[in-house]
Coordinates of C-alpha atoms in Angstrom, one line a residue:
X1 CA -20.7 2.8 -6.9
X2 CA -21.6 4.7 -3.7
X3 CA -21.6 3.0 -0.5
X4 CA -23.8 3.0 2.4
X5 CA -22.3 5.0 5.2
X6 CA -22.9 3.5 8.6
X7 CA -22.6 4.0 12.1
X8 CA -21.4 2.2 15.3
X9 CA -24.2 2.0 17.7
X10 CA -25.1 0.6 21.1
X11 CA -28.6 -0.5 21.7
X12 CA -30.3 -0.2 25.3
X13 CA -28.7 -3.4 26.0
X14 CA -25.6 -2.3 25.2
X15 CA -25.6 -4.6 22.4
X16 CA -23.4 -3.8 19.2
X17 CA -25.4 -3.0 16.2
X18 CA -25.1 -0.8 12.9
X19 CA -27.5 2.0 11.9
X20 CA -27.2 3.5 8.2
X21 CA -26.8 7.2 9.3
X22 CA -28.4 8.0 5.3
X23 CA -25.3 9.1 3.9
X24 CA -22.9 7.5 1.1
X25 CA -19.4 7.0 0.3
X26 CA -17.4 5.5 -2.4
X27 CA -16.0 3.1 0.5
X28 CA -17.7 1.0 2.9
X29 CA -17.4 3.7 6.0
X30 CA -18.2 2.9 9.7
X31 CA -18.5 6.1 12.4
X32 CA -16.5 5.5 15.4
X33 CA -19.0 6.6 18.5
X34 CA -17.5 9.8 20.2
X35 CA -17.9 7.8 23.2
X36 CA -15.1 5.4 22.5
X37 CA -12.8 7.9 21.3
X38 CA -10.0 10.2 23.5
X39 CA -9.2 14.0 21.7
X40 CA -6.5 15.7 21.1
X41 CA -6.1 19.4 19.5
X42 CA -2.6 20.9 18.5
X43 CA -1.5 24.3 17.0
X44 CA -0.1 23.7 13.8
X45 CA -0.2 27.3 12.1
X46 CA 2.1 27.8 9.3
X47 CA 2.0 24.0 8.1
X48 CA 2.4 24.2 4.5
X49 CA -0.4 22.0 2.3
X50 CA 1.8 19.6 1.7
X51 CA 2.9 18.4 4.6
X52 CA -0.8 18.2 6.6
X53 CA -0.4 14.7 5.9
X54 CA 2.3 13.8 7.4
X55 CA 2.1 15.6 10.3
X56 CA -1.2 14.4 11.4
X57 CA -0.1 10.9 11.1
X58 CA 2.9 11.4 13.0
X59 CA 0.6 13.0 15.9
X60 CA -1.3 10.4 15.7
X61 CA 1.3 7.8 16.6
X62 CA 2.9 10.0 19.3
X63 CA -0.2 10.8 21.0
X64 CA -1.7 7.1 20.7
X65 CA -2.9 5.9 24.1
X66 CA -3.6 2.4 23.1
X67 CA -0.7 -0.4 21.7
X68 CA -3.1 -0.9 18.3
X69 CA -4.7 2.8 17.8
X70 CA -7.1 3.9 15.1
X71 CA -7.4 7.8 14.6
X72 CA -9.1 10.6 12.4
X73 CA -7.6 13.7 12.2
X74 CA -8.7 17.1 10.4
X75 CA -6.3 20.5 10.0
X76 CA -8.6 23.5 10.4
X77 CA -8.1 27.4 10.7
X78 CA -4.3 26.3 11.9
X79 CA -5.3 23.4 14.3
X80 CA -4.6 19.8 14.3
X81 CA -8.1 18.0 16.0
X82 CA -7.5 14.5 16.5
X83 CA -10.0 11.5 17.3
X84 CA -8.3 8.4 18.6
X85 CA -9.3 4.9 19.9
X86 CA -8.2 1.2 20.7
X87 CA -8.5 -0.6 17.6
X88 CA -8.4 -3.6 19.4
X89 CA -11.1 -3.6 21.1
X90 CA -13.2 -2.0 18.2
X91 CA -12.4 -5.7 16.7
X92 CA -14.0 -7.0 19.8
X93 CA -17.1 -5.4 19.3
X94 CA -17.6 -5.9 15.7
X95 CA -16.8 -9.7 16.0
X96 CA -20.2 -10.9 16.9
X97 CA -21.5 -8.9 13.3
X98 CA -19.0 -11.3 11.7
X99 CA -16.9 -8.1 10.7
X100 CA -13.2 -6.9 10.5
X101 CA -12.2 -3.3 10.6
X102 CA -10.1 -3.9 7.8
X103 CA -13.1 -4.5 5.8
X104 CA -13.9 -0.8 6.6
X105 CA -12.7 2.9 6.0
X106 CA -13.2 3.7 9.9
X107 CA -14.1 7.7 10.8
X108 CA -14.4 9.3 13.6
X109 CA -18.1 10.5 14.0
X110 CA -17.0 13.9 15.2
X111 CA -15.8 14.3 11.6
X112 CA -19.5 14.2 10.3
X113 CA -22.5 16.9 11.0
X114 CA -22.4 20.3 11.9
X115 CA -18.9 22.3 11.4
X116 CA -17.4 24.0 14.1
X117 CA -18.8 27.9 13.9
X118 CA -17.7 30.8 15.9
X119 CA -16.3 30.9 19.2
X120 CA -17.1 29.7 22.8
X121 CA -18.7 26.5 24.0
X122 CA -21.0 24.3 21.2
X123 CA -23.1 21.4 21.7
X124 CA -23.0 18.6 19.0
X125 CA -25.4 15.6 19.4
X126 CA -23.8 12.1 19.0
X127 CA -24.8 8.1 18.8
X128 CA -25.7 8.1 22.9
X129 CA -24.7 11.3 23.6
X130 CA -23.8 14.7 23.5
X131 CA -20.4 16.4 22.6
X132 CA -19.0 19.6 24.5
X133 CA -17.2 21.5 22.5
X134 CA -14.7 24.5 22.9
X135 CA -14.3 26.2 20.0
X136 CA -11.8 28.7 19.2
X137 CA -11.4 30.8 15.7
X138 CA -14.0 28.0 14.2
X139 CA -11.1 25.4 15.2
X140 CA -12.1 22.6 18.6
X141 CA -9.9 23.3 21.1
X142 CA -11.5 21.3 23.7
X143 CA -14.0 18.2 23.6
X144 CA -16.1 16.6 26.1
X145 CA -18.8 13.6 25.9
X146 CA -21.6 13.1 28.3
X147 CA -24.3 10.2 27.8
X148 CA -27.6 11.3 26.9
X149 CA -30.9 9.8 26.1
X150 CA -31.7 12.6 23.3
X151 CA -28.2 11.4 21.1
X152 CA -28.7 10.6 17.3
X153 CA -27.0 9.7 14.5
X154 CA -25.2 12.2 12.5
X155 CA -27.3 13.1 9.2
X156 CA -24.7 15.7 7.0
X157 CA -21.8 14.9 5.8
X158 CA -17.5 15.4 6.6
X159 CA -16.6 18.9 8.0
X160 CA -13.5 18.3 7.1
X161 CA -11.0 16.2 5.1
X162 CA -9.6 12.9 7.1
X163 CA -6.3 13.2 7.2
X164 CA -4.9 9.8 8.7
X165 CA -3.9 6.5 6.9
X166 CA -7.1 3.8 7.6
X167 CA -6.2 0.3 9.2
X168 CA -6.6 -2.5 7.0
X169 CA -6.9 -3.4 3.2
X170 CA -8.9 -6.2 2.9
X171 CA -11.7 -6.9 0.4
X172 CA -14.4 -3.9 0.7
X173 CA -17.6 -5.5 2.0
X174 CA -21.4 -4.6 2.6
X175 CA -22.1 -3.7 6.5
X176 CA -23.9 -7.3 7.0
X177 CA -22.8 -10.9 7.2
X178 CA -25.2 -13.1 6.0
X179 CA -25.9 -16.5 6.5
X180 CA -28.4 -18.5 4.3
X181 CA -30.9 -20.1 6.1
X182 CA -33.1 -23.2 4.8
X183 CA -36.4 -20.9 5.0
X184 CA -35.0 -18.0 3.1
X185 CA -33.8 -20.5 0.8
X186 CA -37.4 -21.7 0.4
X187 CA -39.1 -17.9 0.2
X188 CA -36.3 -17.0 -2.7
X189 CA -37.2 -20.0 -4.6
X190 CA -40.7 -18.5 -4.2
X191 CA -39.8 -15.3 -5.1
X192 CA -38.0 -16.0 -7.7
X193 CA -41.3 -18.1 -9.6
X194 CA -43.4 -15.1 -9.3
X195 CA -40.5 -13.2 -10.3
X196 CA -39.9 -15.1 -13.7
X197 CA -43.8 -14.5 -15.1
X198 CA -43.5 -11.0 -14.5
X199 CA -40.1 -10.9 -16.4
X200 CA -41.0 -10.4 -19.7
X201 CA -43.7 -7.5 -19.1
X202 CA -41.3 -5.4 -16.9
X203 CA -38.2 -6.1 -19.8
X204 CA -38.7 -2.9 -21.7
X205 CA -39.6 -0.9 -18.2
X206 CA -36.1 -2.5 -16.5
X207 CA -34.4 -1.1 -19.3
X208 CA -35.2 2.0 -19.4
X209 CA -34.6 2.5 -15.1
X210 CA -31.1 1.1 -16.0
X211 CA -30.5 3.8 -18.2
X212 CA -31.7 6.4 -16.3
X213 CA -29.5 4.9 -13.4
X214 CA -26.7 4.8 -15.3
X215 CA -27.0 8.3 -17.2
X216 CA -27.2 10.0 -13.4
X217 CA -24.3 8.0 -12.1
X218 CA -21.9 8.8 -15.3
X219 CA -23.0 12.3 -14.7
X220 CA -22.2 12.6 -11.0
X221 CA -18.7 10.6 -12.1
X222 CA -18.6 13.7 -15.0
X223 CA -18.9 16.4 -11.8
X224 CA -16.4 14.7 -9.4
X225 CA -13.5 14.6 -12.6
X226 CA -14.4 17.9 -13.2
X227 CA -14.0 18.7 -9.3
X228 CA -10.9 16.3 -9.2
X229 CA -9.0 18.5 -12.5
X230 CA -9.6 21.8 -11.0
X231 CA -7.8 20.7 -7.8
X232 CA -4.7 18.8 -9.9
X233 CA -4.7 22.1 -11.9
X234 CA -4.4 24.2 -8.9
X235 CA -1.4 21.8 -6.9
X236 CA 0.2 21.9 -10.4
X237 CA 0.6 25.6 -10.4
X238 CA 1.5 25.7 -6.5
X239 CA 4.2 22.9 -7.4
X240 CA 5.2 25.5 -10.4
X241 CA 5.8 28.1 -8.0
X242 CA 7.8 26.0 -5.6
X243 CA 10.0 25.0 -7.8
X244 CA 11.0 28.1 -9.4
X245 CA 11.1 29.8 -5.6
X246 CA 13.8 26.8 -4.7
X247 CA 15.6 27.2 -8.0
X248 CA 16.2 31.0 -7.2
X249 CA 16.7 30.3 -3.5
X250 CA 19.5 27.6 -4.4
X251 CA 21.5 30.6 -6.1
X252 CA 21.0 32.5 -3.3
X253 CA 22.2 30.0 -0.8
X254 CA 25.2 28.3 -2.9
X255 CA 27.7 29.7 -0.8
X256 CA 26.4 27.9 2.3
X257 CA 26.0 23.7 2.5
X258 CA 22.4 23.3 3.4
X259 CA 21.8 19.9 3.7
X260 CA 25.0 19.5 6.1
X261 CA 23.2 22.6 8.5
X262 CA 19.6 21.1 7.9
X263 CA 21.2 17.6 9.0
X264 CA 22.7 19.6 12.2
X265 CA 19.5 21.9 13.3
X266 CA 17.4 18.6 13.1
X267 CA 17.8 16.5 16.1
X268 CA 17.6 19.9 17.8
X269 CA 14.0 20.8 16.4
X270 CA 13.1 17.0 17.7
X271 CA 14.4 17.4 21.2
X272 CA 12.2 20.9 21.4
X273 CA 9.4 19.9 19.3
X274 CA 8.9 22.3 16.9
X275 CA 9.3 22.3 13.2
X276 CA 10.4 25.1 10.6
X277 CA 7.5 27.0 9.1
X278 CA 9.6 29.8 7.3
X279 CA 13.7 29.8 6.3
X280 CA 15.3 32.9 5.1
X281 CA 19.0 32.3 4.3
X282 CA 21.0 34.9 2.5
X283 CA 25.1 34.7 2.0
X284 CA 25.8 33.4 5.5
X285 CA 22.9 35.1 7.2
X286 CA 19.9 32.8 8.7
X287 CA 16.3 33.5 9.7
X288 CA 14.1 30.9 11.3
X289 CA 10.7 30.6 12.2
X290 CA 9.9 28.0 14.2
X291 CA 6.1 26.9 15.6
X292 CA 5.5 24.3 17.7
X293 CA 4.5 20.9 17.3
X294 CA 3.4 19.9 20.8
X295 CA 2.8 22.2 23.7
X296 CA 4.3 25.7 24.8
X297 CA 8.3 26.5 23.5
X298 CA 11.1 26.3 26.0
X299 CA 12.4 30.0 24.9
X300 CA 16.0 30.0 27.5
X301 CA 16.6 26.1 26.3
X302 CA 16.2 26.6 22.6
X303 CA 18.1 29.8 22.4
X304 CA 20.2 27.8 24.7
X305 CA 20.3 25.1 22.2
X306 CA 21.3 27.2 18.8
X307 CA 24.1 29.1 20.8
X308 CA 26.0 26.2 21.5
X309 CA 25.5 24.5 18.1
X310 CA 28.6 23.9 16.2
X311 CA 28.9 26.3 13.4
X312 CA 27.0 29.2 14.3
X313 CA 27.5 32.3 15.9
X314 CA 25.5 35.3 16.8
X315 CA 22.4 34.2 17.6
X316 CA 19.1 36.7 18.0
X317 CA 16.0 36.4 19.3
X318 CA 13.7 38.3 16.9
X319 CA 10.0 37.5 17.1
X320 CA 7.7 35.0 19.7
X321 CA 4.3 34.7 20.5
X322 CA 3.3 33.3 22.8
X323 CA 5.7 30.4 23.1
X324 CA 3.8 29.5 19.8
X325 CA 6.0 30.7 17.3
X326 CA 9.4 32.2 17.5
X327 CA 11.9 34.2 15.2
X328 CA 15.6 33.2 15.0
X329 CA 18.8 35.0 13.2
X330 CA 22.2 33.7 13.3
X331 CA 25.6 33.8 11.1
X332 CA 26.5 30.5 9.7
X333 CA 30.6 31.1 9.4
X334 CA 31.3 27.1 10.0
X335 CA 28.9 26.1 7.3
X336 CA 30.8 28.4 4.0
X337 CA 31.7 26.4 0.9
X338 CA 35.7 27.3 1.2
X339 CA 36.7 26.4 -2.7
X340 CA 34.6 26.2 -6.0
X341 CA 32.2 28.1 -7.6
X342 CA 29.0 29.0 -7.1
X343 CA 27.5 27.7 -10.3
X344 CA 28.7 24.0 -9.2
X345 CA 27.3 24.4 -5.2
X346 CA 23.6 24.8 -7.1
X347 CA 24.2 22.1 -8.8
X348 CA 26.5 19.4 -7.4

């Protein structure tokens, strides 16, 4: 059953209230105000599917400003944009509505309306404001709010796929806490009199509403399975082709022990923040392609670095750009399999 999807909103009072923005979700959602939030945007080009996940998450918690942090994050066109806030004092606002953000799949409201488009400086209207965007390659690069009378709710749906783990678990709840009253006790008995002779005329009627009702939502269910198999179909074959490409790389790289030089090179990628996009390894001959994770590449300290790692000799500098990305080639001679055959390295 779809979900009202609301927003976070702050009257002229600056009193807390929520506003249904129109949309729905198959979880109770609540919009984050931009205004409460704090941006981040990181390169992230040559991040396989797979690990989006991940790596967003793990952003999230490096970059969090606050000791409880909610976030939102979405990978487009190579760039990580993340939307992060204090969760605790989100619980503060919500607790004279009688709510929990547990009860609630919480979004950034950036993450809703109008897609990035183009290049240069965009202007998105938000709850109480407006956003300033920089926008690079269709990717935000650069965000600003400012307080405006002329802000709005947002009235289209996600640009992009929310990539972050939600706080909470709890029940799933409407966006109201209601409290029964003596005189709404008294109007439902009312109600429900009237209600009771008009029963048996609106029977057949009722029925056939309740079909139509349930004929469109088993046929919007229909669509989204539909939607759901093409995608499992598609990460099947992609997992099809991975395998085979590792099964064929293993033969290729029997002669060297991988895990003990992945276990080496890793505290080193840490230290310079970056993280392996491509790895070429043939007889005892490596190529690496590194991006970065965070910020610009130390070029002299991480050439610096692999030099003086135990093992490996011969290292190259073949490829950067732009301290964003950087090509590596070294001989591994410390890391040869000295006895056995090759058939047991693939598969010991």
């Amino acid at each position: 059953m779809l979900r009202p999807v609301y927003h976070l909103a702050f009257d002229d009072a600056q009193r807390v209230r929520l506003q249904a923005t129109g949309l729905k979700a198959w979880m109770p959602t609540l919009l984050i105000p931009r205004q409460l939030c704090v941006f981040e945007s990181l390169p992230c080009a040559g991040l396989a599917w797979r690990e989006q996940q991940r790596f967003a998450t793990a952003q999230a918690r490096r970059l969090a400003p606050f000791a409880s942090t909610g976030s939102s994050a979405v990978i487009r066109k190579g760039r990580l944009m993340l939307w992060l806030w204090d969760s605790q004092e989100l619980q503060q606002l919500l607790e004279p509505l009688k709510l929990k953000i547990g009860d609630w799949r919480l979004v950034a409201e950036c993450v809703y309306g109008e897609a990035p488009q183009g290049q240069g400086e965009q202007r998105r209207s938000c709850m109480n404001g407006e956003d300033l965007w920089q926008v690079e390659q269709q990717s935000v690069v650069g965000s600003i709010w400012r307080a405006s009378t002329q802000g709005h709710a947002v009235t289209r749906g996600p640009w992009g796929r929310n990539l972050t783990p939600q706080v909470g678990a709890g029940p799933q709840k409407e966006a109201r806490s209601w409290r029964v009253k003596p005189v709404v006790l008294a109007n439902a008995a009312m109600a429900a009199l009237t209600l009771s002779t008009m029963g048996y005329l609106g029977f057949n009627a009722g029925r056939y509403w309740s079909l139509e009702g349930e004929v469109a939502r088993l046929e919007a269910e229909a669509d989204q399975a539909d939607n759901r198999i093409v995608q499992l179909s598609h990460i099947g074959s992609e997992a099809r082709k991975e395998a085979e490409w590792l099964d064929q790389y293993r033969q290729l790289a029997s002669s060297i022990q991988v895990n003990r030089l992945l276990e080496a090179i890793q505290p080193l990628l840490e230290r310079h923040g970056v993280v392996i996009s491509e790895f070429e390894l043939r007889d005892q001959h490596l190529r690496l392609q590194l991006v970065t994770a965070a910020g610009d590449i130390d070029l002299p300290a991480l050439l610096d670095s692999f030099i003086h790692l135990s093992g490996v000799a011969d290292v190259q500098l073949r490829d950067s750009n732009e301290l964003t990305s950087v090509t590596l080639a070294m001989q591994l001679p410390g890391y040869r399999r000295l006895m056995g055959p090759a058939s047991e390295a693939v598969h010991e």
